[in-house]
């Protein structure tokens, strides 16, 4: 199997380089790759890359993920999150290739408290959410052999993440304030990459299972609970770490105004994914604890 991976250096892209390596030969690109164009700002160049390499599978982990910045550069975000993925989908369809793509809980408006299912009506609150939704739609229209995984609150051991920020702040400050009215599931990039590899194997046998799936770790948390878990685990794992913050105070989202509006309810129901692919999603705490053990 020839696999073309876009966004190789991102959280998910990095883990995909590992998980996909047992499935075939990978050509992995980033925006500054020189041999083939992997720059999503250059839609025609990326389409040309697909035509040249003629992969069996395309996995797109590239995206404009700077949610607040997207509010002031909507056209650029749209090119990266919708126009270029749409062009890849057209080329994939011509080749008969599979296209794997990642989307987000931000396609929903965050109302209620029930976990969102795939058939719920999207109503994004932000440029990021709108452009990601458009990307999903362009792919689904153009390329029948698609797998779109909507996920949330992605972290990885590599690069910056919320847990690392909390650990740093807890060492610097006496008191932390973290919002407690946005709910979701922290989901490891490694988990997403492993599910992707498993699903791709499955789809070779059952192409009729192509489609849109919610893919997050089990359980739920708000950001305040997530921060408390990270700090407690760090103290257990490394008692030598001097944590000054003995309090993680809850505050509403309104205490930290941001350019992009974020959904309060980011819970995603994974029943369809688990039933179709024969998977059991691990609890988010297991993945976060493992990531902390790696970085501490
Ligand atoms: N992070 C989250 O919490 C989250 C939540 C829900 C869904 N998702 C989705 O999951 C997927 C993977 O996200 P992630 O967390 O791995 O994001 P990430 O770490 O921000 O990685 C994004 C990747 O896109 C690349 N990129 C940026 N501009 C590009 C351009 N012009 N051309 C080509 N590549 C470009 C980045 O490269 P450079 O680093 O070199 O710029 C990076 O490799 C995305 O589709 C995202 O929308 C993420």
Coordinates of N, CA and C in Angstrom, one line a residue, residues 34 38 51 74 104 116 141 158 189 205 227 245 260 281:
X34 N 10.2 19.9 0.0 CA 10.8 20.4 -1.3 C 10.5 19.5 -2.5
X38 N 3.6 20.1 -0.3 CA 2.7 19.7 0.8 C 2.2 21.0 1.4
X51 N -1.6 13.7 -7.9 CA -1.6 13.1 -9.3 C -0.2 12.4 -9.6
X74 N -9.7 34.5 7.9 CA -10.7 33.5 7.5 C -10.4 32.9 6.1
X104 N -13.6 18.1 13.8 CA -13.6 18.6 15.1 C -14.9 18.7 15.7
X116 N -22.7 14.5 21.2 CA -23.2 14.6 19.8 C -23.0 13.3 19.1
X141 N -18.7 14.8 -0.5 CA -19.3 15.0 -1.8 C -18.4 14.4 -2.9
X158 N 4.7 15.2 22.3 CA 5.7 16.1 21.5 C 5.0 17.4 21.3
X189 N -3.1 12.1 20.4 CA -2.7 11.9 19.0 C -2.3 10.5 18.7
X205 N -11.3 -4.4 3.7 CA -12.2 -5.6 3.6 C -13.7 -5.1 3.5
X227 N -7.1 19.9 34.3 CA -5.9 20.5 35.0 C -5.6 19.9 36.3
X245 N 0.9 25.7 43.3 CA -0.6 25.8 43.2 C -1.3 24.7 44.0
X260 N -12.3 33.7 19.2 CA -13.2 32.6 18.7 C -14.1 32.1 19.9
X281 N -12.8 2.3 23.1 CA -12.0 3.5 23.4 C -11.6 3.5 24.8

